[in-house]
Tab-separated table of C-alpha atoms in Angstrom:
chain	number	residue	atom	x	y	z
K	19	UNK	CA	0.000	0.000	0.000
K	20	UNK	CA	2.868	2.383	0.876
K	21	UNK	CA	4.574	1.629	-2.444
K	22	UNK	CA	1.282	2.261	-4.255
K	23	UNK	CA	0.908	5.650	-2.547
K	24	UNK	CA	4.505	6.576	-3.392
K	25	UNK	CA	3.979	5.606	-7.023
K	26	UNK	CA	0.729	7.543	-7.116
K	27	UNK	CA	2.469	10.600	-5.658
K	28	UNK	CA	5.309	10.248	-8.169
K	29	UNK	CA	2.788	9.981	-11.005
K	30	UNK	CA	1.079	13.161	-9.792
K	31	UNK	CA	4.411	15.027	-9.746
K	32	UNK	CA	5.272	13.832	-13.254
K	33	UNK	CA	1.825	14.833	-14.500
K	34	UNK	CA	2.232	18.313	-13.012
K	35	UNK	CA	5.629	18.693	-14.655
K	36	UNK	CA	4.198	17.617	-17.999
K	37	UNK	CA	1.532	20.286	-17.685
K	38	UNK	CA	4.280	22.880	-17.262
K	39	UNK	CA	5.988	21.801	-20.482
K	40	UNK	CA	5.217	24.282	-23.271
K	41	UNK	CA	2.320	22.879	-25.271
K	42	UNK	CA	2.831	25.173	-28.194
K	43	UNK	CA	5.658	25.185	-30.713
K	44	UNK	CA	7.052	28.553	-31.774
K	45	UNK	CA	7.875	27.154	-35.228
K	46	UNK	CA	5.304	27.744	-37.981
K	47	UNK	CA	5.132	26.700	-41.597
K	48	UNK	CA	4.841	29.611	-43.989
K	49	UNK	CA	1.305	29.877	-45.372
K	50	UNK	CA	0.243	28.969	-48.865
K	51	UNK	CA	0.784	31.569	-51.606
K	52	UNK	CA	-1.650	34.455	-51.211
K	53	UNK	CA	-2.128	33.848	-47.485
K	54	UNK	CA	-0.513	35.649	-44.564
K	55	UNK	CA	-2.144	33.765	-41.688
K	56	UNK	CA	-0.018	31.443	-39.557
K	57	UNK	CA	-0.655	29.461	-36.391
K	58	UNK	CA	-3.951	28.325	-35.000
K	59	UNK	CA	-6.416	29.388	-32.368
K	60	UNK	CA	-5.601	27.847	-28.990
K	61	UNK	CA	-7.360	28.210	-25.654
K	62	UNK	CA	-6.338	27.458	-22.078
K	63	UNK	CA	-8.606	26.622	-19.153
K	64	UNK	CA	-7.566	28.385	-15.963
K	65	UNK	CA	-6.668	25.998	-13.144
K	66	UNK	CA	-6.410	26.786	-9.445
K	67	UNK	CA	-3.171	28.716	-8.881
K	68	UNK	CA	-2.782	29.798	-12.520
K	69	UNK	CA	-1.821	33.374	-13.309
K	70	UNK	CA	-1.160	34.961	-16.676
K	71	UNK	CA	2.607	35.420	-16.313
K	72	UNK	CA	3.081	31.696	-15.693
K	73	UNK	CA	0.785	30.849	-18.623
K	74	UNK	CA	2.737	33.182	-20.916
K	75	UNK	CA	5.924	31.337	-19.955
K	76	UNK	CA	4.290	27.941	-20.456
K	77	UNK	CA	3.303	28.765	-24.028
K	78	UNK	CA	6.252	31.102	-24.738
K	79	UNK	CA	4.051	34.079	-25.605
K	80	UNK	CA	4.265	37.683	-24.450
K	81	UNK	CA	2.506	38.726	-21.254
K	82	UNK	CA	1.086	41.960	-22.686
K	83	UNK	CA	-0.188	40.061	-25.731
K	84	UNK	CA	-1.895	37.508	-23.485
K	85	UNK	CA	-3.496	40.253	-21.400
K	86	UNK	CA	-4.673	42.076	-24.537
K	87	UNK	CA	-6.331	38.895	-25.830
K	88	UNK	CA	-8.178	38.514	-22.518
K	89	UNK	CA	-8.938	42.041	-21.273
K	90	UNK	CA	-11.620	40.976	-18.778
K	91	UNK	CA	-9.401	38.409	-17.013
K	92	UNK	CA	-7.533	39.360	-13.835
K	93	UNK	CA	-3.865	38.645	-14.667
K	94	UNK	CA	-2.997	37.811	-11.049
K	95	UNK	CA	-6.132	36.034	-9.835
K	96	UNK	CA	-7.933	34.591	-12.875
K	97	UNK	CA	-11.057	32.637	-12.014
K	98	UNK	CA	-10.557	28.840	-12.245
K	99	UNK	CA	-12.560	27.377	-15.100
K	100	UNK	CA	-12.221	30.512	-17.244
K	101	UNK	CA	-11.323	29.779	-20.868
K	102	UNK	CA	-8.734	32.251	-22.155
K	103	UNK	CA	-7.589	32.945	-25.704
K	104	UNK	CA	-3.912	32.430	-26.495
K	105	UNK	CA	-2.359	34.747	-29.123
K	106	UNK	CA	-1.005	31.804	-31.102
K	107	UNK	CA	-2.351	32.757	-34.512
K	108	UNK	CA	-1.279	35.881	-36.368
K	109	UNK	CA	-1.000	37.734	-39.645
K	110	UNK	CA	2.565	37.915	-40.885
K	111	UNK	CA	3.930	41.479	-41.085
K	112	UNK	CA	3.732	43.114	-44.494
K	113	UNK	CA	7.463	42.999	-45.181
K	114	UNK	CA	9.985	40.748	-46.866
K	115	UNK	CA	10.194	37.303	-45.264
K	116	UNK	CA	13.927	37.430	-44.753
K	117	UNK	CA	16.211	37.283	-41.725
K	118	UNK	CA	14.913	38.832	-38.504
K	119	UNK	CA	11.769	40.967	-38.490
K	120	UNK	CA	10.557	42.691	-35.312
K	121	UNK	CA	7.195	44.463	-35.203
K	122	UNK	CA	7.371	46.666	-32.129
K	123	UNK	CA	3.633	46.941	-31.247
K	124	UNK	CA	3.345	43.150	-31.428
K	125	UNK	CA	6.323	42.648	-29.113
K	126	UNK	CA	7.290	39.761	-31.396
K	127	UNK	CA	10.386	38.722	-33.297
K	128	UNK	CA	10.021	36.702	-36.505
K	129	UNK	CA	12.972	34.767	-37.895
K	130	UNK	CA	12.842	33.445	-41.456
K	131	UNK	CA	15.718	30.962	-41.953
K	132	UNK	CA	17.208	30.721	-45.423
K	133	UNK	CA	16.140	27.861	-47.683
K	134	UNK	CA	13.290	26.704	-45.444
K	135	UNK	CA	9.530	27.050	-45.377
K	136	UNK	CA	9.533	27.918	-41.667
K	137	UNK	CA	9.176	31.020	-39.557
K	138	UNK	CA	10.158	31.087	-35.873
K	139	UNK	CA	8.220	33.493	-33.668
K	140	UNK	CA	9.415	34.688	-30.260
K	141	UNK	CA	8.094	37.152	-27.668
K	142	UNK	CA	10.468	40.035	-26.972
K	143	UNK	CA	10.848	42.940	-24.610
K	144	UNK	CA	11.464	46.336	-26.209
K	145	UNK	CA	12.411	49.860	-25.152
K	146	UNK	CA	10.201	51.544	-22.604
K	147	UNK	CA	8.697	55.025	-22.919
K	148	UNK	CA	11.512	57.516	-23.247
K	149	UNK	CA	14.039	54.834	-24.249
K	150	UNK	CA	12.223	53.510	-27.288
K	151	UNK	CA	13.612	50.944	-29.701
K	152	UNK	CA	14.046	52.630	-33.100
K	153	UNK	CA	12.710	51.398	-36.398
K	154	UNK	CA	15.555	50.289	-38.647
K	155	UNK	CA	16.799	48.366	-41.626
K	156	UNK	CA	19.972	46.804	-40.307
K	157	UNK	CA	21.893	43.528	-40.028
K	158	UNK	CA	23.565	41.242	-37.495
K	159	UNK	CA	27.005	42.796	-37.167
K	160	UNK	CA	28.408	40.304	-34.660
K	161	UNK	CA	27.459	37.463	-32.324
K	162	UNK	CA	28.618	37.666	-28.719
K	163	UNK	CA	28.882	34.847	-26.178
K	164	UNK	CA	28.923	36.029	-22.549
K	165	UNK	CA	28.515	39.727	-23.386
K	166	UNK	CA	29.975	42.384	-21.105
K	167	UNK	CA	27.463	45.042	-20.063
K	168	UNK	CA	28.687	48.629	-20.342
K	169	UNK	CA	25.825	50.765	-18.991
K	170	UNK	CA	25.550	54.237	-20.489
K	171	UNK	CA	25.791	57.343	-18.325
K	172	UNK	CA	22.026	57.784	-18.687
K	173	UNK	CA	21.469	54.248	-17.388
K	174	UNK	CA	23.856	54.738	-14.473
K	175	UNK	CA	22.146	58.020	-13.554
K	176	UNK	CA	18.743	56.345	-13.769
K	177	UNK	CA	19.780	53.471	-11.472
K	178	UNK	CA	21.236	55.913	-8.978
K	179	UNK	CA	18.111	58.057	-8.933
K	180	UNK	CA	15.477	55.298	-8.973
K	181	UNK	CA	17.174	52.444	-7.120
K	182	UNK	CA	19.951	54.212	-5.151
K	183	UNK	CA	22.331	51.789	-6.864
K	184	UNK	CA	25.760	52.684	-8.189
K	185	UNK	CA	26.393	50.700	-11.348
K	186	UNK	CA	29.928	49.790	-12.389
K	187	UNK	CA	31.408	51.164	-15.603
K	188	UNK	CA	31.545	47.548	-16.826
K	189	UNK	CA	29.843	44.358	-15.716
K	190	UNK	CA	31.440	41.059	-16.654
K	191	UNK	CA	29.416	38.056	-17.796
K	192	UNK	CA	27.630	36.192	-15.037
K	193	UNK	CA	24.313	35.824	-13.254
K	194	UNK	CA	24.182	39.556	-12.362
K	195	UNK	CA	24.638	40.641	-15.976
K	196	UNK	CA	21.258	41.775	-17.418
K	197	UNK	CA	22.341	40.902	-20.985
K	198	UNK	CA	22.263	37.181	-20.233
K	199	UNK	CA	24.596	34.722	-21.937
K	200	UNK	CA	24.111	35.587	-25.620
K	201	UNK	CA	23.732	38.720	-27.715
K	202	UNK	CA	23.493	39.788	-31.339
K	203	UNK	CA	24.981	43.220	-32.063
K	204	UNK	CA	23.158	45.185	-34.766
K	205	UNK	CA	24.897	47.368	-37.321
K	206	UNK	CA	22.457	50.270	-36.887
K	207	UNK	CA	23.897	53.634	-35.862
K	208	UNK	CA	26.876	53.256	-33.562
K	209	UNK	CA	26.184	49.523	-33.168
K	210	UNK	CA	24.907	50.075	-29.643
K	211	UNK	CA	21.674	48.126	-30.084
K	212	UNK	CA	21.574	44.451	-29.153
K	213	UNK	CA	19.202	41.535	-29.309
K	214	UNK	CA	20.122	39.821	-26.051
K	215	UNK	CA	19.041	37.509	-23.269
K	216	UNK	CA	18.196	38.339	-19.680
K	217	UNK	CA	19.011	37.285	-16.135
K	218	UNK	CA	15.405	37.806	-15.022
K	219	UNK	CA	12.258	35.758	-15.532
K	220	UNK	CA	10.034	38.782	-16.073
K	221	UNK	CA	9.759	41.440	-18.747
K	222	UNK	CA	9.563	39.425	-21.962
K	223	UNK	CA	6.666	40.613	-24.094
K	224	UNK	CA	6.701	44.031	-22.391
K	225	UNK	CA	8.078	47.539	-22.923
K	226	UNK	CA	10.779	47.358	-20.302
K	227	UNK	CA	14.294	47.688	-21.757
K	228	UNK	CA	16.522	50.715	-22.331
K	229	UNK	CA	16.101	50.348	-26.085
K	230	UNK	CA	17.556	46.928	-26.860
K	231	UNK	CA	15.550	43.821	-27.758
K	232	UNK	CA	15.276	41.367	-24.862
K	233	UNK	CA	14.547	37.641	-25.276
K	234	UNK	CA	14.058	34.616	-23.044
K	235	UNK	CA	17.388	32.843	-22.359
K	236	UNK	CA	16.444	29.693	-24.306
K	237	UNK	CA	15.167	31.742	-27.243
K	238	UNK	CA	18.259	33.916	-27.650
K	239	UNK	CA	20.498	30.859	-27.295
K	240	UNK	CA	18.618	29.178	-30.155
K	241	UNK	CA	18.717	32.334	-32.275
K	242	UNK	CA	22.428	32.872	-31.559
K	243	UNK	CA	23.250	29.398	-32.861
K	244	UNK	CA	20.997	29.634	-35.939
K	245	UNK	CA	21.318	33.180	-37.231
K	246	UNK	CA	24.383	34.197	-39.251
K	247	UNK	CA	26.309	37.451	-39.217
K	248	UNK	CA	25.206	39.900	-41.897
K	249	UNK	CA	21.663	38.506	-41.925
K	250	UNK	CA	19.154	41.365	-42.270
K	251	UNK	CA	17.297	42.784	-39.272
K	252	UNK	CA	14.170	44.838	-39.955
K	253	UNK	CA	12.385	46.622	-37.104
K	254	UNK	CA	8.993	48.120	-37.939
K	255	UNK	CA	6.173	49.867	-36.096
K	256	UNK	CA	2.889	48.591	-37.515
K	257	UNK	CA	0.059	48.233	-34.974
K	258	UNK	CA	-2.401	47.233	-37.714
K	259	UNK	CA	-1.988	44.239	-40.053
K	260	UNK	CA	-4.254	43.234	-42.947
K	261	UNK	CA	-4.762	40.141	-45.044
K	262	UNK	CA	-7.003	39.021	-47.896
K	263	UNK	CA	-6.954	35.259	-47.626
K	264	UNK	CA	-7.278	32.778	-50.523
K	265	UNK	CA	-10.728	31.785	-49.214
K	266	UNK	CA	-11.855	35.403	-49.708
K	267	UNK	CA	-11.915	36.375	-46.023
K	268	UNK	CA	-10.775	39.878	-45.087
K	269	UNK	CA	-8.677	39.691	-41.909
K	270	UNK	CA	-7.576	42.422	-39.509
K	271	UNK	CA	-5.209	42.283	-36.529
K	272	UNK	CA	-4.841	45.339	-34.280
K	273	UNK	CA	-2.293	45.872	-31.504
K	274	UNK	CA	-2.058	48.784	-29.103
K	275	UNK	CA	0.112	51.522	-30.605
K	276	UNK	CA	3.326	52.352	-28.765
K	277	UNK	CA	2.306	55.966	-28.198
K	278	UNK	CA	-0.033	58.687	-29.389
K	279	UNK	CA	2.461	59.271	-32.233
K	280	UNK	CA	1.285	55.970	-33.752
K	281	UNK	CA	-2.447	56.666	-33.591
K	282	UNK	CA	-2.557	57.956	-37.142
K	283	UNK	CA	-0.982	54.808	-38.578
K	284	UNK	CA	-3.948	53.189	-40.362
K	285	UNK	CA	-6.015	53.270	-37.209
K	286	UNK	CA	-9.279	54.661	-38.482
K	287	UNK	CA	-12.094	52.786	-40.164
K	288	UNK	CA	-11.977	54.691	-43.442
K	289	UNK	CA	-8.264	54.055	-44.002
K	290	UNK	CA	-8.703	50.377	-43.205
K	291	UNK	CA	-11.625	50.035	-45.629
K	292	UNK	CA	-9.470	51.590	-48.354
K	293	UNK	CA	-7.082	48.632	-48.015
K	294	UNK	CA	-9.689	46.239	-49.376
K	295	UNK	CA	-11.055	46.124	-52.902
K	296	UNK	CA	-14.715	45.382	-52.164
K	297	UNK	CA	-15.793	47.753	-49.384
K	298	UNK	CA	-19.362	46.454	-49.495
K	299	UNK	CA	-18.143	43.158	-48.016
K	300	UNK	CA	-16.622	44.815	-44.935
K	301	UNK	CA	-18.315	44.415	-41.556
K	302	UNK	CA	-17.854	47.950	-40.241
K	303	UNK	CA	-18.897	46.958	-36.708
K	304	UNK	CA	-16.188	44.274	-36.646
K	305	UNK	CA	-13.591	46.825	-37.791
K	306	UNK	CA	-14.651	49.301	-35.112
K	307	UNK	CA	-14.535	46.564	-32.472
K	308	UNK	CA	-10.993	45.581	-33.490
K	309	UNK	CA	-9.843	49.219	-33.396
K	310	UNK	CA	-11.439	49.811	-30.021
K	311	UNK	CA	-10.292	46.684	-28.190
K	312	UNK	CA	-6.788	46.007	-29.642
K	313	UNK	CA	-7.145	42.264	-29.051
K	314	UNK	CA	-3.986	41.465	-31.028
K	315	UNK	CA	-5.758	38.503	-32.648
K	316	UNK	CA	-6.653	38.040	-36.334
K	317	UNK	CA	-10.319	38.930	-36.769
K	318	UNK	CA	-12.532	38.268	-39.786
K	319	UNK	CA	-14.026	41.571	-40.935
K	320	UNK	CA	-15.749	40.476	-44.153
K	321	UNK	CA	-19.421	39.618	-44.505
């Protein structure tokens, strides 16, 4: 009987661990010609003790994106039994499918490997208000293992003012280094922008960095080993994405703009209707709903 109870307990532990294993692959097949939709709709039933940050880590999706898809759900104390939408389907950005593409309002990085039919999608952290990540057409200038952090004077002043912490001029690689274990240096400007890891388990899929692109440790390690130097890096700011699918459906995906500066970027109903050939087929109420709620999910807007 004791052995049976021990085995039962062991089975329960293994089952719990299996539930924590990410159930969603971040690798997608590129869609058929004429389509821009990838992924599929997935849902998650809230269990006792669940909270949205843990769920975002389980499925490797951004926290802000998960909250946007479920605006009525308490991120800290979601009600058990609630069915939440996972942002695991999306419209590909309207840009060349080549190298690394980052769409800032999505808080997502897309990587299109050469000579494959795949796209890898990762949640990222980007620059916070006042330290925004710039749009750019750039490239991977170098790959760095165990990067040294050299905080700027502005960063040192900020830490001193906000946290009463004196930062060193240089911080060697290690568990205290906020760049993590891997980094990709971009050729933009003075080459002071990085795509890098982190030593924290919070902040991915949020506007939280000093301007660089932050990734989960496992994600940046994979990218570091798969991306090549000189591969293109395109960073765009497109809160609204459109698609006319081969089946005739008009699709719209709207993310919250980064600031009021972005509000004029295709974010009114008339401009969106102009993107589609047959305006009579557009469900204006669906368009208005997408613009109002910023769900960050592909929505059908054709009748």
